[in-house]
Coordinates of C-alpha atoms in Angstrom, one line a residue:
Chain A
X376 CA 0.0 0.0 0.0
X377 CA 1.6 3.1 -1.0
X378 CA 0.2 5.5 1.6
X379 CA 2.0 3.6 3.9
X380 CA 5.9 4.1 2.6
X381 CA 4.9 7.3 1.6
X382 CA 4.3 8.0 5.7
X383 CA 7.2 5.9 6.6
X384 CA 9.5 7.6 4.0
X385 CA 8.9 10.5 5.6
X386 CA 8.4 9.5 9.3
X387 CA 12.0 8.1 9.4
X388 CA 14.5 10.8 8.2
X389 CA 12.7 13.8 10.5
X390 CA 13.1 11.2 13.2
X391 CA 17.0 10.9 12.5
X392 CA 17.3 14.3 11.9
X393 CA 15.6 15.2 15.5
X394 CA 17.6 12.5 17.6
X395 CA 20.8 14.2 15.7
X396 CA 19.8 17.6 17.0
X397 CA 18.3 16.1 20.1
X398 CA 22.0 14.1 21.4
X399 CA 24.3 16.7 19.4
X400 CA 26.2 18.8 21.8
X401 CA 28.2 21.4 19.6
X402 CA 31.1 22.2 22.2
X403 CA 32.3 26.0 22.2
X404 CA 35.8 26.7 21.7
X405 CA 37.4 27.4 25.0
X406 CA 35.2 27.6 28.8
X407 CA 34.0 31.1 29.5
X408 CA 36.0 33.0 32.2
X409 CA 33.7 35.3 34.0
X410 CA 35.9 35.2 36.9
X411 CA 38.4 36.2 35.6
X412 CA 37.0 39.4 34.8
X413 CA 38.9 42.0 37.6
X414 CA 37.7 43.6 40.5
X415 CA 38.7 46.8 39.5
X416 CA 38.0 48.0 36.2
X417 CA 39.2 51.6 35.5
X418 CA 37.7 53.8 38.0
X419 CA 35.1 51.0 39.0
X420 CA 35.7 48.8 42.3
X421 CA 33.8 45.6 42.2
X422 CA 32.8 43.4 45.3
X423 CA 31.4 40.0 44.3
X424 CA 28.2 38.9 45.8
X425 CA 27.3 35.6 47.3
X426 CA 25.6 33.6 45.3
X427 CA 23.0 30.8 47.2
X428 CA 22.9 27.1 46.2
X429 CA 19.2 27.1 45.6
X430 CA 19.6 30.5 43.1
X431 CA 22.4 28.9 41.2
X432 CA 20.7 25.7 41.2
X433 CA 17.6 27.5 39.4
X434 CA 19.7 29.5 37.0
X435 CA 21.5 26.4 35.9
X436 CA 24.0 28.6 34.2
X437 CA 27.5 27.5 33.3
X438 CA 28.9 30.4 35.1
X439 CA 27.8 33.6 37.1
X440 CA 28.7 37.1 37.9
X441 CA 27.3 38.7 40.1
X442 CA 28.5 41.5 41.6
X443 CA 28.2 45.8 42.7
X444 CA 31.3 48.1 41.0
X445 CA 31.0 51.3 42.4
X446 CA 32.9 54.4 41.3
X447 CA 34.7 56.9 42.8
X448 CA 31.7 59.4 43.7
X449 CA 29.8 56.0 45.2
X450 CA 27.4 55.5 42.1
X451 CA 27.2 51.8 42.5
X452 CA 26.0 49.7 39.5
X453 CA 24.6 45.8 40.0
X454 CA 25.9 43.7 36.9
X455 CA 24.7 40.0 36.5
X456 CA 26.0 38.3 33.4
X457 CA 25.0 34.4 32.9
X458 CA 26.7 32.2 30.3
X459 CA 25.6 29.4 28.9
X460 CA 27.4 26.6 27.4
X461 CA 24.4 25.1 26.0
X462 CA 21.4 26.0 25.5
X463 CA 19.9 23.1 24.1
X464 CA 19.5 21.5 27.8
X465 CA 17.5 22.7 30.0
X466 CA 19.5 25.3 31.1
X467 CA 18.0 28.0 28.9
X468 CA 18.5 31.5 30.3
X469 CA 15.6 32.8 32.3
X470 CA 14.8 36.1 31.9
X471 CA 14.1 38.7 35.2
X472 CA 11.0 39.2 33.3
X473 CA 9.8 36.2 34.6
X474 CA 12.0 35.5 37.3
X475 CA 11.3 38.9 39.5
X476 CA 7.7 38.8 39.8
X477 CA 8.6 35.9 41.5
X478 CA 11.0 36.9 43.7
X479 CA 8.0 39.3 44.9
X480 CA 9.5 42.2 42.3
X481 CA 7.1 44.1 41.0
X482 CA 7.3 45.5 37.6
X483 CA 5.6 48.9 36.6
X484 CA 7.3 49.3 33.3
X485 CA 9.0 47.6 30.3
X486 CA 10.3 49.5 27.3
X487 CA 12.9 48.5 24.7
X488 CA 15.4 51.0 24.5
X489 CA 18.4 52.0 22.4
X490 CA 21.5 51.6 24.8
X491 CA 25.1 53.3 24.1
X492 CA 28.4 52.1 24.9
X493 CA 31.9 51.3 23.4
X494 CA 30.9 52.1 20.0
X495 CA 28.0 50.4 19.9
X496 CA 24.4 50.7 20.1
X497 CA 21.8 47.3 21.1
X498 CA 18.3 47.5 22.1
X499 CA 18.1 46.9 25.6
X500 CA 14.7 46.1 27.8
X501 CA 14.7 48.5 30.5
X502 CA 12.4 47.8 33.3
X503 CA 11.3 49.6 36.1
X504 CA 11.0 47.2 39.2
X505 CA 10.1 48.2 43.1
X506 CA 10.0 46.0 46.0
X507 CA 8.4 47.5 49.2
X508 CA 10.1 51.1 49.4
X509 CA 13.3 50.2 46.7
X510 CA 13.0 51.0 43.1
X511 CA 15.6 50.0 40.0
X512 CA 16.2 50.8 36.8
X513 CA 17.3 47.3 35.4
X514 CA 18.6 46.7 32.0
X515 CA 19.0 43.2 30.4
X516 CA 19.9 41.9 26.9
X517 CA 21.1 38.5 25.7
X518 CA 24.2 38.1 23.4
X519 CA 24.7 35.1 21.9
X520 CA 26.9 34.1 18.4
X521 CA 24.4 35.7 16.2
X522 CA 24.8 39.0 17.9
X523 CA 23.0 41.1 20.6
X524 CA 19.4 39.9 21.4
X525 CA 16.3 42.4 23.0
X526 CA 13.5 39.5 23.4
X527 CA 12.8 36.1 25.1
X528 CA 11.4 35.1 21.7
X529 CA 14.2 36.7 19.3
X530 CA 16.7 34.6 21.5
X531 CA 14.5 31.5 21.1
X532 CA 14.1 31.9 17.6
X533 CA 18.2 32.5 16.9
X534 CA 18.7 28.5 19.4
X535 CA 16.5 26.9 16.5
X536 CA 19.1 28.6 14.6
X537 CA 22.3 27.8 15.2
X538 CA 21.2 24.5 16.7
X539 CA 19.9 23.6 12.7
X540 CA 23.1 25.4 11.8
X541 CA 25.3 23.2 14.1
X542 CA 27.3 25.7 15.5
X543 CA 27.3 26.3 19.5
X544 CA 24.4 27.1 21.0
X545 CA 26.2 29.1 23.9
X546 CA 24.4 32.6 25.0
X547 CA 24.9 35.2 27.4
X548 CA 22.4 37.3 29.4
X549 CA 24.2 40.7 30.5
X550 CA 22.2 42.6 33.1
X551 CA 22.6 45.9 35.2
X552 CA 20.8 47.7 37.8
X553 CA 21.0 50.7 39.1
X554 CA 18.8 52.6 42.3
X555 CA 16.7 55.5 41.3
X556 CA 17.3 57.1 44.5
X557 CA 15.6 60.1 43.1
X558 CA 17.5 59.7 39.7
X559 CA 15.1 59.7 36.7
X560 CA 15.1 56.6 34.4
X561 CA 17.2 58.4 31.9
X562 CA 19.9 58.8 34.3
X563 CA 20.2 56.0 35.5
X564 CA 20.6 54.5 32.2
X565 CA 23.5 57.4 32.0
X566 CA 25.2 55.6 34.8
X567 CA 24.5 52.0 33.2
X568 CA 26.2 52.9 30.0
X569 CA 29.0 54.5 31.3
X570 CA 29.9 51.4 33.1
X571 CA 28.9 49.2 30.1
X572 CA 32.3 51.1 28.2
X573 CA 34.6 50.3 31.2
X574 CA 33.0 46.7 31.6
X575 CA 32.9 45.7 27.7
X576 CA 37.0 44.9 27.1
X577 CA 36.9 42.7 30.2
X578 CA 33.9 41.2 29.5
X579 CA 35.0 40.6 25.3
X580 CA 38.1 38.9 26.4
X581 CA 35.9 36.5 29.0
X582 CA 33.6 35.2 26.6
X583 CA 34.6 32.3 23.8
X584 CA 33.1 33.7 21.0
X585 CA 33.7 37.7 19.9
X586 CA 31.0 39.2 18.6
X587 CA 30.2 41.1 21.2
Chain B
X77 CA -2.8 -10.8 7.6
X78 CA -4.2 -8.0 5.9
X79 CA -7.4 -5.9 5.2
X80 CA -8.5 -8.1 9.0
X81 CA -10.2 -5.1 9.6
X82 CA -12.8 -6.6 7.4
X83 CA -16.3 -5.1 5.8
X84 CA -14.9 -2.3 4.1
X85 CA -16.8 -1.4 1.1
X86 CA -14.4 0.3 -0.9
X87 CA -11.9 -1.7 -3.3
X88 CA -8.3 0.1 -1.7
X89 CA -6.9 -2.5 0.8
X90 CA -6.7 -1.5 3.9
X91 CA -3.4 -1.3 5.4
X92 CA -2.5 -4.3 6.9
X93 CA -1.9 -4.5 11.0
X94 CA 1.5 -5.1 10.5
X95 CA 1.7 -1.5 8.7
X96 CA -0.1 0.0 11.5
X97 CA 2.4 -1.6 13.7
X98 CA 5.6 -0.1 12.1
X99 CA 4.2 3.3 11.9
X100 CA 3.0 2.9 15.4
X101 CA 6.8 1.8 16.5
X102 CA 8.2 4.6 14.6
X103 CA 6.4 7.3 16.5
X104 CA 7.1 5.8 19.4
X105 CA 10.4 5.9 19.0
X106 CA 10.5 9.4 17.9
X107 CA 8.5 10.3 20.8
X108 CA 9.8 8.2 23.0
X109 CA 12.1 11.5 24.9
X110 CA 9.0 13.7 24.4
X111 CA 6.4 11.9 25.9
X112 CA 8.4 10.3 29.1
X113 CA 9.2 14.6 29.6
X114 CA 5.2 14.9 29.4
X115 CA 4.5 12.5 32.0
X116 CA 7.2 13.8 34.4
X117 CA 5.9 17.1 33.7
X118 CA 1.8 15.6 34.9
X119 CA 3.6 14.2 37.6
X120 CA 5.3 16.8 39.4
X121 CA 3.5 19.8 38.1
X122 CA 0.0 19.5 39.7
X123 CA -1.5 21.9 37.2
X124 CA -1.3 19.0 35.1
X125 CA -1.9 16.0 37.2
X126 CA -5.2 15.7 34.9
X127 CA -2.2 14.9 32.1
X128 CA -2.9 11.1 33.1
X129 CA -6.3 11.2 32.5
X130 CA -6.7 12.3 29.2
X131 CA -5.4 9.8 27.0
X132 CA -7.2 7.0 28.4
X133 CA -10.9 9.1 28.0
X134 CA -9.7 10.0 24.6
X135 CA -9.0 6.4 23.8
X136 CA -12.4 5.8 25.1
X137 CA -13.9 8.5 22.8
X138 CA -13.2 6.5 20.0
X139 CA -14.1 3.2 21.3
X140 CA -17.8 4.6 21.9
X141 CA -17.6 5.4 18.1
X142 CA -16.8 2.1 16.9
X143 CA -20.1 0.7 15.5
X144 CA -19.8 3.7 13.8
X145 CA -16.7 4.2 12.5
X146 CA -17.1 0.2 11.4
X147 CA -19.3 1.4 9.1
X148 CA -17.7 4.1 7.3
X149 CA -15.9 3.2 4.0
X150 CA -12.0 3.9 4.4
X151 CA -11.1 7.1 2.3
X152 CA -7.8 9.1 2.3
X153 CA -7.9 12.6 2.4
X154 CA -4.5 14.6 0.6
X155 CA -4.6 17.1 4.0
X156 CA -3.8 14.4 6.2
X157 CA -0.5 14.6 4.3
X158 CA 0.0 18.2 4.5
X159 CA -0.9 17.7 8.2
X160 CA 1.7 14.9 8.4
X161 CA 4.3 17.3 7.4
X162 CA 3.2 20.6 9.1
X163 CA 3.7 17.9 12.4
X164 CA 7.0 16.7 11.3
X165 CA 8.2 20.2 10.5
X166 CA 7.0 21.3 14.0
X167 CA 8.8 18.5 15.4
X168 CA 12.1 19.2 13.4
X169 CA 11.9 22.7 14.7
X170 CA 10.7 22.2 17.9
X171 CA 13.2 19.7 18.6
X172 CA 15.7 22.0 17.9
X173 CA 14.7 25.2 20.0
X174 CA 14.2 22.5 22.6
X175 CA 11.0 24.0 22.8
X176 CA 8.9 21.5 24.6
X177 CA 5.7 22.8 23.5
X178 CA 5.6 23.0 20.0
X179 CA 7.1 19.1 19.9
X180 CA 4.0 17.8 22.1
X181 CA 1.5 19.4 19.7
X182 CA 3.3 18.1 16.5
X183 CA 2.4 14.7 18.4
X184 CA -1.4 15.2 18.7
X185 CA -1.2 16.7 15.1
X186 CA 1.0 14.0 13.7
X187 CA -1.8 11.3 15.2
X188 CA -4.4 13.5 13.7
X189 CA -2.6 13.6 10.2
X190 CA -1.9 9.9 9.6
X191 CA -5.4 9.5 10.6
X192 CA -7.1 11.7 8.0
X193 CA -4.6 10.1 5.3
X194 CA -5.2 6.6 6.2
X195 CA -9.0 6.9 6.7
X196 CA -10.7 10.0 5.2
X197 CA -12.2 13.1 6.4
X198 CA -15.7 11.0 7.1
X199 CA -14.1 9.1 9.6
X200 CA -12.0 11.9 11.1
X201 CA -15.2 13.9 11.3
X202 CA -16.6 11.3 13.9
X203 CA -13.6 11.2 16.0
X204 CA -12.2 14.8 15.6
X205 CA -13.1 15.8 19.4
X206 CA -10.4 12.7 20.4
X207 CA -7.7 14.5 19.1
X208 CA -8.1 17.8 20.1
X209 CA -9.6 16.6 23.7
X210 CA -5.4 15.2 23.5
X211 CA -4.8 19.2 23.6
X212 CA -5.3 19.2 27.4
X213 CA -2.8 16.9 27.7
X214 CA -0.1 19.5 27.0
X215 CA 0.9 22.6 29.6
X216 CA 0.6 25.9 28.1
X217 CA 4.2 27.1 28.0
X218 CA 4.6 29.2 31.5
X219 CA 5.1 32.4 30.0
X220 CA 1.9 32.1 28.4
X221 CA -0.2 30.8 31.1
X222 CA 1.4 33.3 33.4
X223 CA 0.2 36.2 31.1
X224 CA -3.2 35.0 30.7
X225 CA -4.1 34.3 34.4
X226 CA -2.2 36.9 35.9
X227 CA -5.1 39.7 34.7
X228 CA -7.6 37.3 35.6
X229 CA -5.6 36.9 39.2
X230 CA -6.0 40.9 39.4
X231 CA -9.8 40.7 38.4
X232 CA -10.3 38.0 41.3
X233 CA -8.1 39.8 44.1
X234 CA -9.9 43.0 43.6
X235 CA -13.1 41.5 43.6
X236 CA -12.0 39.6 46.6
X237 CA -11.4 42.8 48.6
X238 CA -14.3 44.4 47.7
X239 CA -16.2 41.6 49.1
X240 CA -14.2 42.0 52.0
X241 CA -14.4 45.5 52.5
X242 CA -18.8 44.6 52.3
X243 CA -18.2 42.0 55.0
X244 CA -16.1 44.4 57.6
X245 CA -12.5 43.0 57.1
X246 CA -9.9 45.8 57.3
X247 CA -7.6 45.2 54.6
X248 CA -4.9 46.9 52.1
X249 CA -4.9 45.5 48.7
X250 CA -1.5 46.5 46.8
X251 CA -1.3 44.5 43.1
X252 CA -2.8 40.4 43.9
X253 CA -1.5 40.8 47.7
X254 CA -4.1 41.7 50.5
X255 CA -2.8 42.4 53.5
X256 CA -4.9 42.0 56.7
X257 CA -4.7 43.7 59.9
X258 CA -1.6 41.6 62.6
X259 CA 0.9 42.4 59.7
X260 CA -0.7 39.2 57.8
X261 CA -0.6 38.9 53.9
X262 CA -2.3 37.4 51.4
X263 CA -0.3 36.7 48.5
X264 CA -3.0 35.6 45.9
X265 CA -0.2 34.2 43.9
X266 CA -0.3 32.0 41.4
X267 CA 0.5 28.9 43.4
X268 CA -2.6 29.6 45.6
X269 CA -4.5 31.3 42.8
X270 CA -7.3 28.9 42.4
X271 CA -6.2 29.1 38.5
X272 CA -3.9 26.4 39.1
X273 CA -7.4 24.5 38.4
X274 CA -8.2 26.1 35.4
X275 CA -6.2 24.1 32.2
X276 CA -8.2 21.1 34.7
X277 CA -11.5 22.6 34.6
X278 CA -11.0 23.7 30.7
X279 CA -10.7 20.2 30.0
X280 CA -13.8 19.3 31.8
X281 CA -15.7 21.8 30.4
X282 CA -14.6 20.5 27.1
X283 CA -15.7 17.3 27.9
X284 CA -18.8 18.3 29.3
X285 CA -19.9 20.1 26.4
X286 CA -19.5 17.7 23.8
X287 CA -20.9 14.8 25.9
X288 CA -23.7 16.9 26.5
X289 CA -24.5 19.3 24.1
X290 CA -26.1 19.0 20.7
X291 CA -26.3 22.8 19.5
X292 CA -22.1 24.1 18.9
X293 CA -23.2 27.6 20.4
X294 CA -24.5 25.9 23.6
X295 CA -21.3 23.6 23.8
X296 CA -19.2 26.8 23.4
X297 CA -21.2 28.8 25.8
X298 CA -20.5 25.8 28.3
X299 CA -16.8 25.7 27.4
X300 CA -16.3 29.4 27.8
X301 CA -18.6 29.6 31.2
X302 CA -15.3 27.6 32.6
X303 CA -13.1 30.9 32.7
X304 CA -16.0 33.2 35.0
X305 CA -17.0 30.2 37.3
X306 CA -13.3 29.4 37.9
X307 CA -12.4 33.0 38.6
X308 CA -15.4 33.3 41.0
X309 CA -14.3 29.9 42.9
X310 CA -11.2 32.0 42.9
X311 CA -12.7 35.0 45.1
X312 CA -14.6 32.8 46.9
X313 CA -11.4 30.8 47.9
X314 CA -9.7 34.2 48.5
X315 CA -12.6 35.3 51.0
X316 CA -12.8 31.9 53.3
X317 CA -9.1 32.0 53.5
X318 CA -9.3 35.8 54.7
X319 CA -11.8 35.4 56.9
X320 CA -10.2 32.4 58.5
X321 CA -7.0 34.3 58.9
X322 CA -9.0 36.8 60.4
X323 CA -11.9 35.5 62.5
X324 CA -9.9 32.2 63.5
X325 CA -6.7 32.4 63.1
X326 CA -3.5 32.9 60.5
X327 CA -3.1 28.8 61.0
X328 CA -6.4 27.9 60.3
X329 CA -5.7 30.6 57.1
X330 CA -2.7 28.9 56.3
X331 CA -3.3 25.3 56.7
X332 CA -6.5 23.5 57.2
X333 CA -9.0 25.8 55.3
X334 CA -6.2 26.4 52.2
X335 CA -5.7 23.2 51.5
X336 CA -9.2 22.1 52.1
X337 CA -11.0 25.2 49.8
X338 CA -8.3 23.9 46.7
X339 CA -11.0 21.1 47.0
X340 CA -13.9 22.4 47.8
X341 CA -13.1 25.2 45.2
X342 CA -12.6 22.5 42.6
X343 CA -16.0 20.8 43.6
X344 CA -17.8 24.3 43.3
X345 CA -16.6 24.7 39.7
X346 CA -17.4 21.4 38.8
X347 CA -21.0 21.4 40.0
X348 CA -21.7 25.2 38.3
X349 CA -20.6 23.5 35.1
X350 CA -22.9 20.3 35.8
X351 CA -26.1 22.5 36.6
X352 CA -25.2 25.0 33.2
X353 CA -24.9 22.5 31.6
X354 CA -28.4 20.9 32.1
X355 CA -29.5 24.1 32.2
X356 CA -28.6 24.5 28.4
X357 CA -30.1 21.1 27.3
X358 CA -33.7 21.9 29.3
X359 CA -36.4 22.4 26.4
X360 CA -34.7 19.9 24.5
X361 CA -36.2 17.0 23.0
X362 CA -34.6 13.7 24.8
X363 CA -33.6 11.8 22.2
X364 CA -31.3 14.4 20.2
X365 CA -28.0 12.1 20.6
X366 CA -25.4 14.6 22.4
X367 CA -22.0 14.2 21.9
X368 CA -20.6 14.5 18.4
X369 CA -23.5 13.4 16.9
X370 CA -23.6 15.5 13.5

């Protein structure tokens, strides 16, 4: 009966093609070195921040930063960057969008935003988030081989990608916070970008791939 | 041994069990990953306990059709094919975005596909409700679910504390928490939302509706009434709780009577859906055959 090969024929190649994909691990060139990024970073101090079994265990990320760099006047930025080795796995990056509100954040506002630093420019979300009397100007994009990432979906969409292409499917979320404290939004973004140019070298030379 | 399927009155063989068998094994295979991540998912996640459930009633969707689907001549329809590959591309691309979602529906689709192809639209048309009551099956990706019930959470928490201003409770509602006099909160968050029922009570009302209902409007109308009635089971949950925490006291609130209204909440839905639903079918003649019947 020909119906029959004809749903066999085409049963049987998608189902090698998807345990390929499914068992493939693409390895990326070198480890990531996050830690190795310095404490001090022009005229930026860093202290790290603990970070708790149970967080890391949710985050599931290959490797964390997560720390405060303050500069000389006391402006003190909050930097989180998570890399993934591979996506593929379970250990997909969560974004704060999600992740906040449960930590009891609230969010009152999320905008995409052009964001300027080193010579570039990426579209950044910028969210305004408030827990009982604190409020923070957070910033978060993801970065992955493909380039720099605004949405949960773009960065979904570029996996399926390079996971057909084969290539790593290694990604980075870079976050940054920074208090109002009676600043406005703008000016605290100000702040963010001005310790994005100090941060990016380090943070370049930390990462295995260099598109960043 | 082919064409036992027998008393077919077309002239195309039938495909033989044996044929049936080796597509069967291939999917399984295929799906093999997929569907062992589904079940862990029904069995930790108990949004989706009801996960278990719903292949064995679809299964026994079609098996009430059999006399019926004995009698209709085998056709093959050329969408089953395109449905076939739509699946299989799903699953290609789903597989690689190791997006969970997207694979589980390419199984219910590829089912429904190899169906339509090896049998005909006639035949499909009896049993389509099977395949889509499969649907339920499946959790609604998180970020999804969490954007479609958290308005409805607002809705039910304001609601909530306006009942509880009627009644005399001070309270403070900021967002889905109330807080209660004794520095007590209620955070009507999504793990105690009473939403946690609702893909549950969705697939009930499903069910419900084409068991019971003859006219599509009045099956839809049933369907839909599931949202409301779980979202006032929802306030009414919120309301015992606060006036346990209150009146009795914030362990009573917290243990006893929350555990206990997830129940009793369920059993309220379930019963507003029951009485709708014989609601809808009074006035009808008895003997118009419910359930899928054309």
């Amino acid at each position: 009966m020909k119906k029959f090969w004809i749903i066999l024929v085409l049963l049987i190649p998608f189902g090698a093609m998807a345990t390929v994909l499914r068992y493939l691990v693409v390895e990326p060139e070198r480890p990531s070195q996050l830690a190795a990024i310095p404490l001090q970073i022009g005229e930026w101090e860093g202290a790290d921040f603990p970070i708790s079994e149970a967080t890391a265990a949710v985050l599931q990320a290959t490797e964390i930063l997560l720390r405060s760099y303050a500069d000389s006047s006391g402006t003190s930025v909050g930097v989180y960057v998570g890399y993934f080795r591979d996506q593929k796995y379970g250990s997909q990056i969560h974004s704060p969008r999600h992740c906040l509100p449960g930590g009891g954040w609230v969010l009152t506002d999320i905008q995409h935003v052009p964001f300027r630093f080193g010579e570039k420019q990426v579209e950044v979300n910028r969210m305004t988030i408030t827990r009982r009397a604190r409020t923070d100007q957070m910033f978060y994009w993801f970065h992955t081989r493909s380039g720099d990432l605004t949405s949960e979906y773009a960065l979904k969409f570029d996996l399926v990608r390079n996971s057909l292409l084969l290539s790593p499917t290694d990604a980075v979320i870079i976050r940054l916070t920074v208090g109002q404290q009676g600043r406005t939004p703008e000016e605290c973004q100000r702040i963010s970008e001005r310790f994005m140019d100090a941060f990016l070298p380090a943070l370049r030379q930390s990462l295995p791939f260099r598109s960043l | 041994m082919p064409n036992s399927s027998a008393s077919h009155i077309d002239n195309k063989p039938a495909p033989a069990w044996w044929q049936i068998g080796l597509i069967a094994l291939v999917i399984v295979l295929m799906y093999l990953p997929v569907l062992s991540n589904l079940a862990r998912d029904w069995y930790t996640d108990d949004n989706y306990s009801h996960g278990f459930l719903i292949l064995p009633i679809s299964f026994w969707l079609v098996w009430r059709k059999r006399e019926t689907l004995r009698s209709i001549p085998l056709e093959s329809s050329k969408w089953g094919l395109v449905a076939i590959i739509g699946a299989l591309l799903m699953y290609l691309l789903g597989t690689a975005g190791m997006e969970y979602f997207t694979v589980r529906v390419s199984f219910v689709l590829l089912l429904f596909g190899i169906t339509l192809y090896l049998a005909g639209a006639r035949l499909v048309r009896e049993i389509w409700f099977a395949f889509f009551f499969l649907l339920f099956m499946i959790p609604v990706p998180y970020v999804i679910y969490y954007s479609a019930t958290f308005p409805l959470q607002l809705i039910g928490s304001k609601v909530a504390a306006g009942v509880l201003g009627v009644i005399g409770i001070p309270h403070l509602r900021q967002g889905n928490v109330i807080h209660l006099p004794d520095n007590y909160s209620l955070e009507v968050a999504e793990a105690c939302s009473g939403l946690r029922s609702l893909v549950t009570l969705l697939a009930l009302g499903a069910l419900l509706a084409y068991l019971t209902q003859n006219k599509l409007w009045k099956a839809l109308l049933l369907f839909a009434a599931t949202v409301p009635i779980a979202i006032a089971a929802n306030i009414f949950r919120i309301c015992v709780t606060a006036i346990g925490a209150y009146g009795i006291s914030r362990e009573v609130a917290e243990g006893t009577i929350h555990e206990l209204s997830g129940t009793i909440v369920f059993m309220f839905s379930l019963i507003c859906l029951l009485i709708l639903s014989s609601l809808l079918r009074t006035g009808e003649s008895k003997d118009a055959p419910p359930g899928g019947g054309s």
